[in-house]
């Protein structure tokens, strides 16, 4: 009997080719489109993007001769993703909705809907790979591997998946480059062959994040304050000795602590409409000119509604040697590789999608996980995810404090 796979058809070329390849491999394929957002008032264009995408998904299903249906997950999206994202921005943190989308929707609610259809697997058009290996005790371990196309590798977006979720997941295009995917789509005459990749949020559609935030969060005027590179607040903080504080622990706390700024430490150079609209490392949207080099956001204070900036992309306020992940925010894709308190592990790591992997060491302490990088990292941002790799395998991740 054929294995049944439900493919998340998004209306794009990647998921279209994923469905085609599974069909060629002998699976019984069902296409399913996720409707995730009802409020068309926040999109950038007059047309309803989800309707266009669902129509393309339907056309692909018809071309392949597979069943097709639409599932409405918009209520769960609002509760699990959108509301959480607003709360994080209002608190001065920068969440990653795409990572949450995969953890909470595609490989949770969507997966459960597929299992109700007696599916053996769900499949998506992600550029990543899965390898399943037997263990000595007769069980299986699932490895999440980077996609073969280094320019399109999307393993980072799946950094919060569990072994249970991976056990039911297939990634048919993970062995391919983007150019090969388009060639396959063109050869098969799929209607999505030349369709551009979506640049919008995973749950909203054709809208830029800053525009979405400004339509959903209340504007509030405040100061933009420039901090000079030699400001006292940019010097390493002193970690007081205390119970449970070792030399290693103190050093790790020091290099992982975010910089803290105060209005009196800098000069007012402009005005903004809400500190919660900005994130560390941001350049666009400040509206401040007349400087030798561009200004970058180096910190925000949503309580005082202040945005702190520094001149140049190498400003010391942008650069940190380490980060910290609280114990409750540590996630192991490979639980069998979890570090015990007091242990450490050399890894490659990234703090954002498409960032080249960086040499780092994980240090497990009682309070959480510290990550020390070989080189200082630009724009370490609270609320974002740090992901850890052993060679091309993503073994774990966590939310940056």
Tab-separated table of C-alpha atoms in Angstrom:
chain	number	residue	atom	x	y	z
A	1	UNK	CA	0.000	0.000	0.000
A	2	UNK	CA	1.254	3.462	-0.886
A	3	UNK	CA	2.343	5.794	1.910
A	4	UNK	CA	0.116	8.876	2.113
A	5	UNK	CA	1.641	12.369	2.256
A	6	UNK	CA	-0.144	15.672	2.759
A	7	UNK	CA	1.857	18.473	1.108
A	8	UNK	CA	1.521	22.038	2.287
A	9	UNK	CA	0.878	23.662	-1.089
A	10	UNK	CA	1.572	27.371	-0.633
A	11	UNK	CA	1.066	28.436	-4.225
A	12	UNK	CA	4.817	28.771	-4.750
A	13	UNK	CA	7.236	26.830	-6.909
A	14	UNK	CA	9.021	25.054	-4.042
A	15	UNK	CA	5.979	23.278	-2.604
A	16	UNK	CA	4.717	22.578	-6.121
A	17	UNK	CA	7.889	20.704	-7.024
A	18	UNK	CA	7.854	18.982	-3.626
A	19	UNK	CA	4.426	17.552	-4.456
A	20	UNK	CA	5.555	16.483	-7.929
A	21	UNK	CA	8.671	14.719	-6.620
A	22	UNK	CA	6.703	12.815	-3.980
A	23	UNK	CA	4.255	11.709	-6.635
A	24	UNK	CA	7.153	10.457	-8.762
A	25	UNK	CA	8.532	8.577	-5.758
A	26	UNK	CA	5.322	6.582	-5.481
A	27	UNK	CA	3.567	8.314	-2.599
A	28	UNK	CA	-0.168	8.974	-2.486
A	29	UNK	CA	-0.146	12.785	-2.423
A	30	UNK	CA	-2.797	15.178	-1.109
A	31	UNK	CA	-2.407	18.944	-1.466
A	32	UNK	CA	-3.543	21.234	1.316
A	33	UNK	CA	-3.423	25.050	1.410
A	34	UNK	CA	-3.253	26.851	4.747
A	35	UNK	CA	-5.275	30.032	5.074
A	36	UNK	CA	-3.660	31.913	7.917
A	37	UNK	CA	-4.901	35.491	7.847
A	38	UNK	CA	-8.269	37.150	7.268
A	39	UNK	CA	-7.448	40.848	7.591
A	40	UNK	CA	-6.715	42.088	4.066
A	41	UNK	CA	-6.598	45.708	5.322
A	42	UNK	CA	-2.913	45.338	6.201
A	43	UNK	CA	-1.671	44.007	2.869
A	44	UNK	CA	0.331	46.212	0.523
A	45	UNK	CA	-1.640	45.581	-2.628
A	46	UNK	CA	-5.277	45.757	-3.610
A	47	UNK	CA	-5.681	42.061	-4.389
A	48	UNK	CA	-6.133	39.418	-1.712
A	49	UNK	CA	-2.794	37.545	-1.730
A	50	UNK	CA	-4.095	34.394	-0.078
A	51	UNK	CA	-6.718	34.010	-2.799
A	52	UNK	CA	-4.079	34.311	-5.538
A	53	UNK	CA	-1.848	31.791	-3.786
A	54	UNK	CA	-4.665	29.331	-3.098
A	55	UNK	CA	-5.728	29.491	-6.746
A	56	UNK	CA	-2.173	28.723	-7.862
A	57	UNK	CA	-2.035	25.845	-5.383
A	58	UNK	CA	-5.323	24.497	-6.757
A	59	UNK	CA	-4.042	24.744	-10.335
A	60	UNK	CA	-0.902	22.800	-9.414
A	61	UNK	CA	-2.986	20.117	-7.719
A	62	UNK	CA	-5.142	19.864	-10.839
A	63	UNK	CA	-2.059	19.599	-13.050
A	64	UNK	CA	-0.688	16.795	-10.886
A	65	UNK	CA	-4.068	15.110	-10.535
A	66	UNK	CA	-4.044	15.080	-6.744
A	67	UNK	CA	-6.834	15.883	-4.233
A	68	UNK	CA	-6.800	19.421	-2.863
A	69	UNK	CA	-8.386	21.228	0.061
A	70	UNK	CA	-8.049	24.467	2.022
A	71	UNK	CA	-7.675	24.507	5.798
A	72	UNK	CA	-8.401	27.683	7.766
A	73	UNK	CA	-5.874	28.128	10.580
A	74	UNK	CA	-6.300	31.884	10.973
A	75	UNK	CA	-7.707	31.776	14.518
A	76	UNK	CA	-4.754	29.738	15.759
A	77	UNK	CA	-2.326	31.990	13.864
A	78	UNK	CA	-3.663	35.053	15.591
A	79	UNK	CA	-3.464	33.449	19.017
A	80	UNK	CA	-0.166	31.595	18.724
A	81	UNK	CA	1.838	33.815	16.394
A	82	UNK	CA	0.431	37.294	15.865
A	83	UNK	CA	-0.595	38.117	19.441
A	84	UNK	CA	2.689	36.717	20.738
A	85	UNK	CA	4.636	38.759	18.194
A	86	UNK	CA	2.919	42.001	19.203
A	87	UNK	CA	3.548	41.302	22.883
A	88	UNK	CA	7.234	40.680	22.193
A	89	UNK	CA	7.658	43.896	20.195
A	90	UNK	CA	5.838	45.918	22.840
A	91	UNK	CA	8.271	44.461	25.395
A	92	UNK	CA	11.234	45.584	23.301
A	93	UNK	CA	12.125	42.144	21.951
A	94	UNK	CA	12.302	40.930	18.348
A	95	UNK	CA	10.564	37.581	17.744
A	96	UNK	CA	10.916	35.451	14.622
A	97	UNK	CA	7.415	34.649	13.323
A	98	UNK	CA	8.704	32.223	10.676
A	99	UNK	CA	10.324	29.966	13.297
A	100	UNK	CA	7.136	30.089	15.378
A	101	UNK	CA	5.024	29.434	12.286
A	102	UNK	CA	6.815	26.147	11.672
A	103	UNK	CA	6.773	25.037	15.307
A	104	UNK	CA	3.195	26.014	16.133
A	105	UNK	CA	1.323	25.762	12.842
A	106	UNK	CA	2.908	23.793	10.008
A	107	UNK	CA	4.293	21.005	12.163
A	108	UNK	CA	1.619	21.083	14.846
A	109	UNK	CA	-1.892	22.027	13.740
A	110	UNK	CA	-1.302	21.295	10.065
A	111	UNK	CA	0.395	18.005	10.948
A	112	UNK	CA	-2.525	17.013	13.181
A	113	UNK	CA	-4.977	17.789	10.372
A	114	UNK	CA	-2.921	15.600	8.030
A	115	UNK	CA	-2.881	12.723	10.507
A	116	UNK	CA	-6.680	12.901	10.675
A	117	UNK	CA	-6.597	12.185	6.932
A	118	UNK	CA	-4.634	9.003	7.745
A	119	UNK	CA	-1.444	10.522	6.345
A	120	UNK	CA	1.913	8.954	7.148
A	121	UNK	CA	3.798	12.204	6.574
A	122	UNK	CA	3.481	15.906	5.909
A	123	UNK	CA	5.801	17.568	3.406
A	124	UNK	CA	6.823	21.170	2.781
A	125	UNK	CA	8.955	23.040	0.290
A	126	UNK	CA	11.713	23.837	2.787
A	127	UNK	CA	15.316	23.685	1.640
A	128	UNK	CA	16.530	21.281	4.321
A	129	UNK	CA	16.983	17.533	4.743
A	130	UNK	CA	16.075	14.812	7.207
A	131	UNK	CA	18.041	11.670	7.916
A	132	UNK	CA	16.693	8.875	10.112
A	133	UNK	CA	19.123	6.561	11.857
A	134	UNK	CA	18.507	3.502	14.053
A	135	UNK	CA	19.703	3.558	17.658
A	136	UNK	CA	21.218	0.730	19.654
A	137	UNK	CA	18.023	0.275	21.648
A	138	UNK	CA	15.915	-0.267	18.521
A	139	UNK	CA	14.467	3.227	18.259
A	140	UNK	CA	15.123	5.945	15.680
A	141	UNK	CA	16.793	9.349	15.795
A	142	UNK	CA	15.925	12.000	13.221
A	143	UNK	CA	18.643	14.388	12.073
A	144	UNK	CA	17.713	17.836	10.727
A	145	UNK	CA	20.293	18.696	8.069
A	146	UNK	CA	21.029	21.850	6.100
A	147	UNK	CA	19.746	22.047	2.542
A	148	UNK	CA	22.201	21.317	-0.263
A	149	UNK	CA	21.745	24.823	-1.679
A	150	UNK	CA	23.834	27.031	0.653
A	151	UNK	CA	22.049	30.159	-0.558
A	152	UNK	CA	18.611	28.749	0.262
A	153	UNK	CA	19.234	26.554	3.320
A	154	UNK	CA	16.167	26.978	5.566
A	155	UNK	CA	17.083	24.647	8.420
A	156	UNK	CA	17.266	27.695	10.720
A	157	UNK	CA	13.507	28.213	10.369
A	158	UNK	CA	12.955	24.661	11.648
A	159	UNK	CA	15.252	25.013	14.666
A	160	UNK	CA	12.401	24.495	17.158
A	161	UNK	CA	11.099	21.206	15.788
A	162	UNK	CA	10.972	18.101	17.969
A	163	UNK	CA	11.849	14.494	17.220
A	164	UNK	CA	8.127	13.685	17.134
A	165	UNK	CA	7.492	16.400	14.551
A	166	UNK	CA	10.464	15.350	12.431
A	167	UNK	CA	9.311	11.730	12.473
A	168	UNK	CA	6.307	12.728	10.342
A	169	UNK	CA	8.112	15.259	8.121
A	170	UNK	CA	9.471	15.041	4.580
A	171	UNK	CA	11.525	17.688	2.758
A	172	UNK	CA	11.570	16.584	-0.898
A	173	UNK	CA	13.599	19.479	-2.356
A	174	UNK	CA	16.326	19.548	0.295
A	175	UNK	CA	18.805	17.811	-2.010
A	176	UNK	CA	18.228	20.347	-4.801
A	177	UNK	CA	19.386	23.850	-5.640
A	178	UNK	CA	16.790	26.522	-6.384
A	179	UNK	CA	17.753	26.567	-10.052
A	180	UNK	CA	17.076	22.822	-10.269
A	181	UNK	CA	13.667	23.278	-8.650
A	182	UNK	CA	12.696	25.866	-11.255
A	183	UNK	CA	13.996	23.638	-14.048
A	184	UNK	CA	11.805	20.772	-12.852
A	185	UNK	CA	8.768	23.052	-12.577
A	186	UNK	CA	9.381	24.410	-16.074
A	187	UNK	CA	9.866	20.955	-17.572
A	188	UNK	CA	6.555	19.818	-16.057
A	189	UNK	CA	4.748	22.976	-17.124
A	190	UNK	CA	3.694	23.854	-13.580
A	191	UNK	CA	1.927	27.218	-13.381
A	192	UNK	CA	4.222	28.299	-10.536
A	193	UNK	CA	7.463	27.685	-12.451
A	194	UNK	CA	8.315	31.368	-12.910
A	195	UNK	CA	6.504	32.715	-9.847
A	196	UNK	CA	8.621	34.968	-7.630
A	197	UNK	CA	9.380	33.886	-4.067
A	198	UNK	CA	7.162	35.448	-1.407
A	199	UNK	CA	8.803	38.289	0.517
A	200	UNK	CA	6.026	38.797	3.028
A	201	UNK	CA	5.419	37.512	6.517
A	202	UNK	CA	4.589	33.820	6.689
A	203	UNK	CA	1.120	34.545	8.038
A	204	UNK	CA	0.126	37.863	6.490
A	205	UNK	CA	1.179	37.850	2.860
A	206	UNK	CA	2.553	40.689	0.813
A	207	UNK	CA	3.438	43.080	3.605
A	208	UNK	CA	6.677	44.299	5.131
A	209	UNK	CA	7.051	43.794	8.855
A	210	UNK	CA	7.570	47.506	9.717
A	211	UNK	CA	4.356	48.416	7.874
A	212	UNK	CA	2.461	45.686	9.686
A	213	UNK	CA	3.731	46.801	13.090
A	214	UNK	CA	2.864	50.441	12.449
A	215	UNK	CA	-0.707	49.455	11.571
A	216	UNK	CA	-1.089	47.295	14.681
A	217	UNK	CA	0.904	49.050	17.440
A	218	UNK	CA	0.079	52.566	18.675
A	219	UNK	CA	2.568	55.278	17.568
A	220	UNK	CA	4.302	57.165	20.365
A	221	UNK	CA	6.817	59.945	19.724
A	222	UNK	CA	10.198	59.706	21.430
A	223	UNK	CA	13.877	60.613	21.167
A	224	UNK	CA	16.572	59.058	19.026
A	225	UNK	CA	19.811	59.341	21.006
A	226	UNK	CA	23.280	58.792	19.570
A	227	UNK	CA	25.833	56.979	21.722
A	228	UNK	CA	29.491	57.614	20.860
A	229	UNK	CA	31.850	54.629	20.450
A	230	UNK	CA	33.877	55.509	23.566
A	231	UNK	CA	30.873	55.891	25.904
A	232	UNK	CA	31.321	54.421	29.381
A	233	UNK	CA	28.261	52.192	28.982
A	234	UNK	CA	30.073	50.277	26.246
A	235	UNK	CA	32.799	49.082	28.598
A	236	UNK	CA	32.612	45.480	29.883
A	237	UNK	CA	30.333	45.261	32.898
A	238	UNK	CA	31.628	44.051	36.226
A	239	UNK	CA	30.027	40.872	37.497
A	240	UNK	CA	29.806	40.921	41.296
A	241	UNK	CA	31.042	37.881	43.147
A	242	UNK	CA	28.316	35.905	44.867
A	243	UNK	CA	26.937	32.518	45.677
A	244	UNK	CA	27.243	30.177	42.706
A	245	UNK	CA	29.331	32.658	40.672
A	246	UNK	CA	32.507	30.977	39.403
A	247	UNK	CA	35.224	32.629	37.325
A	248	UNK	CA	33.892	30.921	34.200
A	249	UNK	CA	30.318	31.802	35.049
A	250	UNK	CA	31.233	35.420	35.728
A	251	UNK	CA	33.112	35.732	32.447
A	252	UNK	CA	30.230	34.238	30.482
A	253	UNK	CA	27.745	36.578	32.128
A	254	UNK	CA	29.976	39.505	31.270
A	255	UNK	CA	30.334	38.783	27.549
A	256	UNK	CA	26.663	37.831	27.176
A	257	UNK	CA	25.068	40.820	28.892
A	258	UNK	CA	23.258	43.283	26.582
A	259	UNK	CA	24.473	46.872	26.718
A	260	UNK	CA	22.334	49.194	28.843
A	261	UNK	CA	22.102	52.866	27.869
A	262	UNK	CA	20.765	55.992	29.569
A	263	UNK	CA	19.525	59.181	27.863
A	264	UNK	CA	22.128	61.355	29.568
A	265	UNK	CA	24.934	59.299	28.003
A	266	UNK	CA	24.232	60.534	24.482
A	267	UNK	CA	22.914	63.314	22.256
A	268	UNK	CA	19.391	63.650	20.866
A	269	UNK	CA	19.695	63.517	17.062
A	270	UNK	CA	16.104	62.913	16.014
A	271	UNK	CA	12.586	61.711	16.805
A	272	UNK	CA	10.823	58.395	16.249
A	273	UNK	CA	7.210	57.198	16.463
A	274	UNK	CA	7.660	54.261	18.806
A	275	UNK	CA	10.662	52.404	20.236
A	276	UNK	CA	8.784	49.115	19.771
A	277	UNK	CA	9.044	49.538	15.982
A	278	UNK	CA	12.832	49.188	16.019
A	279	UNK	CA	15.296	46.342	16.448
A	280	UNK	CA	19.032	46.144	17.076
A	281	UNK	CA	21.052	46.489	13.896
A	282	UNK	CA	18.291	48.314	12.023
A	283	UNK	CA	19.378	51.095	9.659
A	284	UNK	CA	16.301	52.046	7.663
A	285	UNK	CA	13.433	54.083	9.064
A	286	UNK	CA	15.396	56.356	11.396
A	287	UNK	CA	15.103	59.464	9.220
A	288	UNK	CA	18.266	61.049	10.617
A	289	UNK	CA	20.797	62.479	8.167
A	290	UNK	CA	23.870	64.680	8.197
A	291	UNK	CA	26.250	62.021	9.524
A	292	UNK	CA	29.546	60.874	8.047
A	293	UNK	CA	28.343	57.251	8.220
A	294	UNK	CA	24.852	55.769	8.513
A	295	UNK	CA	23.279	55.382	11.950
A	296	UNK	CA	22.283	51.959	13.249
A	297	UNK	CA	20.011	51.031	16.141
A	298	UNK	CA	22.184	49.721	18.996
A	299	UNK	CA	19.451	49.522	21.632
A	300	UNK	CA	15.869	50.384	22.532
A	301	UNK	CA	14.123	51.204	25.795
A	302	UNK	CA	10.371	50.755	25.376
A	303	UNK	CA	9.746	51.901	28.959
A	304	UNK	CA	11.336	55.302	28.348
A	305	UNK	CA	10.436	55.117	24.637
A	306	UNK	CA	14.003	55.846	23.555
A	307	UNK	CA	15.892	54.514	20.532
A	308	UNK	CA	19.684	54.476	20.881
A	309	UNK	CA	21.819	54.644	17.753
A	310	UNK	CA	25.490	54.497	16.844
A	311	UNK	CA	27.326	55.652	13.733
A	312	UNK	CA	28.741	52.993	11.417
A	313	UNK	CA	28.122	49.256	11.109
A	314	UNK	CA	31.130	48.443	13.313
A	315	UNK	CA	30.008	50.590	16.253
A	316	UNK	CA	30.901	48.695	19.468
A	317	UNK	CA	27.266	48.838	20.583
A	318	UNK	CA	26.453	46.461	17.733
A	319	UNK	CA	29.153	43.936	18.581
A	320	UNK	CA	29.049	41.261	21.285
A	321	UNK	CA	31.132	38.184	21.988
A	322	UNK	CA	28.381	36.081	23.538
A	323	UNK	CA	24.723	35.554	24.288
A	324	UNK	CA	22.598	33.833	26.915
A	325	UNK	CA	19.593	31.520	26.627
A	326	UNK	CA	17.547	30.981	29.826
A	327	UNK	CA	17.059	27.369	30.830
A	328	UNK	CA	13.346	27.366	29.928
A	329	UNK	CA	14.129	28.615	26.403
A	330	UNK	CA	16.680	25.949	25.472
A	331	UNK	CA	15.492	23.476	22.843
A	332	UNK	CA	17.287	20.347	21.653
A	333	UNK	CA	16.291	18.985	18.258
A	334	UNK	CA	18.547	16.119	19.305
A	335	UNK	CA	17.703	15.471	22.988
A	336	UNK	CA	20.357	12.762	23.095
A	337	UNK	CA	22.992	15.490	22.619
A	338	UNK	CA	21.710	17.724	25.437
A	339	UNK	CA	24.499	19.200	27.559
A	340	UNK	CA	24.586	18.572	31.279
A	341	UNK	CA	25.341	21.415	33.722
A	342	UNK	CA	29.042	22.205	33.711
A	343	UNK	CA	29.712	20.746	30.257
A	344	UNK	CA	30.578	22.493	27.000
A	345	UNK	CA	30.523	21.768	23.273
A	346	UNK	CA	32.201	23.302	20.216
A	347	UNK	CA	29.610	24.054	17.530
A	348	UNK	CA	28.849	26.249	14.562
A	349	UNK	CA	26.057	28.722	15.228
A	350	UNK	CA	23.939	31.426	13.634
A	351	UNK	CA	21.724	34.099	15.129
A	352	UNK	CA	19.685	34.894	12.025
A	353	UNK	CA	18.589	33.338	8.756
A	354	UNK	CA	21.258	33.314	6.020
A	355	UNK	CA	24.002	34.380	8.400
A	356	UNK	CA	27.130	32.339	7.635
A	357	UNK	CA	27.765	29.802	10.369
A	358	UNK	CA	30.069	31.069	13.114
A	359	UNK	CA	32.483	29.184	15.357
A	360	UNK	CA	31.182	29.071	18.927
A	361	UNK	CA	31.288	27.146	22.195
A	362	UNK	CA	28.175	26.232	24.181
A	363	UNK	CA	28.525	26.384	27.963
A	364	UNK	CA	25.773	24.792	30.024
A	365	UNK	CA	25.280	26.407	33.426
A	366	UNK	CA	22.508	25.913	35.984
A	367	UNK	CA	20.704	29.083	34.869
A	368	UNK	CA	20.853	28.338	31.172
A	369	UNK	CA	23.068	28.118	28.108
A	370	UNK	CA	25.826	30.573	27.245
A	371	UNK	CA	27.178	30.879	23.704
A	372	UNK	CA	30.673	32.302	23.275
A	373	UNK	CA	31.639	33.127	19.687
A	374	UNK	CA	35.183	33.081	18.340
A	375	UNK	CA	34.536	36.484	16.768
A	376	UNK	CA	32.243	39.256	17.959
A	377	UNK	CA	28.796	39.109	16.402
A	378	UNK	CA	26.872	42.033	14.966
A	379	UNK	CA	23.301	42.626	16.084
A	380	UNK	CA	22.642	39.980	18.727
A	381	UNK	CA	18.971	40.643	19.412
A	382	UNK	CA	16.765	39.601	22.368
A	383	UNK	CA	13.815	37.485	21.255
A	384	UNK	CA	15.559	36.047	18.200
A	385	UNK	CA	16.654	32.423	17.909
A	386	UNK	CA	20.217	31.167	18.040
A	387	UNK	CA	20.690	27.804	16.296
A	388	UNK	CA	23.543	25.350	16.818
A	389	UNK	CA	25.077	22.949	14.310
A	390	UNK	CA	27.489	20.024	14.313
A	391	UNK	CA	28.778	20.092	10.739
A	392	UNK	CA	25.569	20.294	8.658
A	393	UNK	CA	23.206	19.022	11.360
A	394	UNK	CA	21.096	21.442	13.393
A	395	UNK	CA	21.092	19.973	16.916
A	396	UNK	CA	19.378	22.680	18.966
A	397	UNK	CA	18.364	26.282	19.420
A	398	UNK	CA	17.122	28.810	21.937
A	399	UNK	CA	15.596	32.248	22.444
A	400	UNK	CA	18.191	34.944	23.070
A	401	UNK	CA	17.710	36.801	26.360
